[in-house]
Amino acid sequence: MSKQTRRNFIKTAAVAGSVIAGLPQKAKAAPKNILSDDRMGVLVDTTVCVGCRKCEWACKTAHNMPTPPLETYDNRDVMKKMRRPDHTSLTVVNEYEFDDYPKFPIDVKVQCMHCDHPACVSACIVGAFSKEENGSVIWDTNKCIGCRYCMVACPFQIPAFEYHKAIQPEIKKCDFCFGRTSKGKLPACVEICPMEALTYGRRKDLIDIARRKIELYPDRYINHIYGETEVGGTAWLYLASRKFEDLQFPKLGNSPAPGVTEAIQHGIFAYFLPPIALYALLGGVMWINKNRKKSEEGEE
Ligand code: SF4
Ligand code: SF4
Ligand code: SF4
């Protein structure tokens, strides 16, 4: 597939704007958002992960991204500071130490959560993002106009942008190994994990497995499956021995994040405001989401 040059990008944005602004409401870029009962997910058991970071290497290799050799990932110095996924790593593993158990740090793999109601899909004004039947949230580089609303909308701050590239910059994030899973293969990170800390399967089966684990080992796990209900549910689910806030998981409410984004975004696009105004309005969306989160927390 051909990639967009900067000139094409601007042209596409302008054409998209003029065409879509003139269309009736229903004909606007419709994002694909399939919520299949059989959608897949990954259960991450953070009590099992040893922080070997082989998943980071496997992810880069599977996506043809530059990576040092696998052996170099044994060096744990990189874990001294917290990292976020970015355009060079679609997944990262962070380590958390606690004074009461200094010898047993907790390692947490982070990547796109593949939300059931993805804010990135709702925010994308040209329908480049989509939620697929198998649960993956992916995007079409050829449709993407580089507006980066997906970055602003994501409650987990996941999509990254290739700011360093003057020509053909792209959005980067975990694609749930869509290319591999569509051919019946496991996601690369799941396949390589030597501890089986990552379990790939139907989301609803994973929730049953997670519940059984919590029931069988109440001393090992807190009674919370992160992602089961947060922002309306995510494909990636986590088990942990500590409160998720202690592991820097965002404390989010259970309502899907896209509602407000979608309503305002579609309103904005009807009038095709220039990007700077859009950013101001998206700032407003973030403010609304933040306040809604606060009020949900207050209700708990
Ligand atoms: S490969 Fe498995 S054990 Fe190693 S860091 Fe990744 S999730 Fe943890
Ligand atoms: S975590 Fe962010 S980027 Fe991933 S699906 Fe959810 S909203 Fe989209
Ligand atoms: S599912 Fe694929 S793209 Fe996502 S973190 Fe794992 S290896 Fe990377």
mmCIF file of C-alpha atoms in Angstrom, residues 113-232:
data_model
loop_
_atom_site.group_PDB
_atom_site.id
_atom_site.type_symbol
_atom_site.label_atom_id
_atom_site.label_comp_id
_atom_site.label_asym_id
_atom_site.label_seq_id
_atom_site.Cartn_x
_atom_site.Cartn_y
_atom_site.Cartn_z
ATOM 1 C CA MET A 113 -5.505 -2.133 25.672
ATOM 2 C CA HIS A 114 -7.693 -2.727 22.586
ATOM 3 C CA CYS A 115 -10.737 -1.166 24.220
ATOM 4 C CA ASP A 116 -14.207 -2.535 23.511
ATOM 5 C CA HIS A 117 -15.410 1.041 22.911
ATOM 6 C CA PRO A 118 -12.195 2.637 21.682
ATOM 7 C CA ALA A 119 -11.910 6.392 22.092
ATOM 8 C CA CYS A 120 -9.339 6.400 19.276
ATOM 9 C CA VAL A 121 -11.899 4.914 16.865
ATOM 10 C CA SER A 122 -14.473 7.537 17.867
ATOM 11 C CA ALA A 123 -11.997 10.391 17.677
ATOM 12 C CA CYS A 124 -10.673 9.551 14.212
ATOM 13 C CA ILE A 125 -12.420 11.935 11.836
ATOM 14 C CA VAL A 126 -11.607 9.967 8.681
ATOM 15 C CA GLY A 127 -12.474 6.481 9.983
ATOM 16 C CA ALA A 128 -8.858 5.299 9.804
ATOM 17 C CA PHE A 129 -9.188 3.463 13.128
ATOM 18 C CA SER A 130 -11.406 0.411 13.524
ATOM 19 C CA LYS A 131 -12.340 -2.227 16.074
ATOM 20 C CA GLU A 132 -12.163 -5.563 14.290
ATOM 21 C CA GLU A 133 -14.175 -8.714 14.886
ATOM 22 C CA ASN A 134 -11.303 -10.477 16.670
ATOM 23 C CA GLY A 135 -11.003 -7.609 19.168
ATOM 24 C CA SER A 136 -8.025 -5.805 17.592
ATOM 25 C CA VAL A 137 -8.087 -2.029 17.272
ATOM 26 C CA ILE A 138 -6.142 -1.252 14.121
ATOM 27 C CA TRP A 139 -5.811 1.632 11.710
ATOM 28 C CA ASP A 140 -5.265 2.216 8.022
ATOM 29 C CA THR A 141 -2.142 4.260 7.331
ATOM 30 C CA ASN A 142 -3.501 5.267 3.943
ATOM 31 C CA LYS A 143 -6.609 6.830 5.443
ATOM 32 C CA CYS A 144 -4.770 8.493 8.347
ATOM 33 C CA ILE A 145 -4.323 12.244 7.858
ATOM 34 C CA GLY A 146 -2.006 12.610 10.860
ATOM 35 C CA CYS A 147 -4.390 14.813 12.883
ATOM 36 C CA ARG A 148 -3.448 12.901 16.076
ATOM 37 C CA TYR A 149 -6.896 13.177 17.679
ATOM 38 C CA CYS A 150 -6.532 9.480 18.562
ATOM 39 C CA MET A 151 -3.565 10.434 20.763
ATOM 40 C CA VAL A 152 -5.576 13.088 22.559
ATOM 41 C CA ALA A 153 -8.623 10.862 23.021
ATOM 42 C CA CYS A 154 -6.928 7.658 24.288
ATOM 43 C CA PRO A 155 -7.489 7.287 28.052
ATOM 44 C CA PHE A 156 -4.317 5.174 28.258
ATOM 45 C CA GLN A 157 -2.126 7.608 26.271
ATOM 46 C CA ILE A 158 -1.071 4.905 23.848
ATOM 47 C CA PRO A 159 -0.927 6.042 20.205
ATOM 48 C CA ALA A 160 2.512 7.488 19.417
ATOM 49 C CA PHE A 161 3.465 9.654 16.473
ATOM 50 C CA GLU A 162 6.677 9.684 14.460
ATOM 51 C CA TYR A 163 7.419 13.368 15.171
ATOM 52 C CA HIS A 164 10.992 12.899 13.983
ATOM 53 C CA LYS A 165 9.867 12.109 10.436
ATOM 54 C CA ALA A 166 9.380 15.142 8.187
ATOM 55 C CA ILE A 167 7.872 12.963 5.454
ATOM 56 C CA GLN A 168 5.275 10.245 5.911
ATOM 57 C CA PRO A 169 5.063 10.311 9.701
ATOM 58 C CA GLU A 170 2.791 7.588 11.008
ATOM 59 C CA ILE A 171 0.798 6.768 14.117
ATOM 60 C CA LYS A 172 2.318 3.788 15.948
ATOM 61 C CA LYS A 173 0.757 1.480 18.504
ATOM 62 C CA CYS A 174 0.282 -2.211 19.257
ATOM 63 C CA ASP A 175 -1.954 -3.688 16.556
ATOM 64 C CA PHE A 176 -2.598 -6.886 18.544
ATOM 65 C CA CYS A 177 -0.463 -8.573 15.883
ATOM 66 C CA PHE A 178 -3.444 -8.416 13.522
ATOM 67 C CA GLY A 179 -1.320 -9.773 10.652
ATOM 68 C CA ARG A 180 -0.338 -12.844 12.683
ATOM 69 C CA THR A 181 -3.627 -13.547 14.464
ATOM 70 C CA SER A 182 -5.611 -13.301 11.198
ATOM 71 C CA LYS A 183 -3.490 -16.254 10.040
ATOM 72 C CA GLY A 184 -4.169 -18.253 13.204
ATOM 73 C CA LYS A 185 -0.852 -17.398 14.868
ATOM 74 C CA LEU A 186 -0.394 -16.110 18.404
ATOM 75 C CA PRO A 187 0.578 -12.490 19.043
ATOM 76 C CA ALA A 188 4.388 -12.392 19.001
ATOM 77 C CA CYS A 189 4.672 -11.275 22.637
ATOM 78 C CA VAL A 190 2.393 -14.084 23.825
ATOM 79 C CA GLU A 191 4.260 -16.675 21.798
ATOM 80 C CA ILE A 192 7.671 -15.798 23.190
ATOM 81 C CA CYS A 193 6.800 -15.292 26.869
ATOM 82 C CA PRO A 194 8.786 -17.992 28.721
ATOM 83 C CA MET A 195 6.670 -17.666 31.875
ATOM 84 C CA GLU A 196 3.287 -17.927 30.175
ATOM 85 C CA ALA A 197 2.443 -14.657 31.880
ATOM 86 C CA LEU A 198 0.358 -13.829 28.806
ATOM 87 C CA THR A 199 -2.648 -15.954 27.855
ATOM 88 C CA TYR A 200 -4.343 -15.356 24.509
ATOM 89 C CA GLY A 201 -7.946 -16.501 24.153
ATOM 90 C CA ARG A 202 -11.585 -15.505 23.917
ATOM 91 C CA ARG A 203 -12.086 -12.508 26.176
ATOM 92 C CA LYS A 204 -14.990 -14.091 28.013
ATOM 93 C CA ASP A 205 -12.968 -17.287 28.685
ATOM 94 C CA LEU A 206 -10.076 -15.187 29.968
ATOM 95 C CA ILE A 207 -12.387 -13.473 32.446
ATOM 96 C CA ASP A 208 -13.487 -16.911 33.709
ATOM 97 C CA ILE A 209 -9.847 -17.997 34.041
ATOM 98 C CA ALA A 210 -8.980 -14.790 35.892
ATOM 99 C CA ARG A 211 -11.944 -15.193 38.269
ATOM 100 C CA ARG A 212 -10.957 -18.796 38.995
ATOM 101 C CA LYS A 213 -7.382 -17.743 39.736
ATOM 102 C CA ILE A 214 -8.567 -15.062 42.162
ATOM 103 C CA GLU A 215 -10.899 -17.562 43.844
ATOM 104 C CA LEU A 216 -8.215 -20.253 44.144
ATOM 105 C CA TYR A 217 -5.419 -17.927 45.287
ATOM 106 C CA PRO A 218 -6.980 -15.078 47.273
ATOM 107 C CA ASP A 219 -3.639 -14.394 48.983
ATOM 108 C CA ARG A 220 -1.902 -13.999 45.682
ATOM 109 C CA TYR A 221 -4.287 -11.718 43.806
ATOM 110 C CA ILE A 222 -6.362 -8.695 44.672
ATOM 111 C CA ASN A 223 -9.994 -9.131 43.702
ATOM 112 C CA HIS A 224 -9.894 -6.961 40.580
ATOM 113 C CA ILE A 225 -9.455 -7.847 36.913
ATOM 114 C CA TYR A 226 -8.227 -4.598 35.384
ATOM 115 C CA GLY A 227 -9.866 -4.096 32.006
ATOM 116 C CA GLU A 228 -12.960 -6.149 32.748
ATOM 117 C CA THR A 229 -15.059 -3.017 33.170
ATOM 118 C CA GLU A 230 -12.688 -0.017 32.891
ATOM 119 C CA VAL A 231 -13.815 2.328 30.090
ATOM 120 C CA GLY A 232 -16.488 -0.223 29.183
#
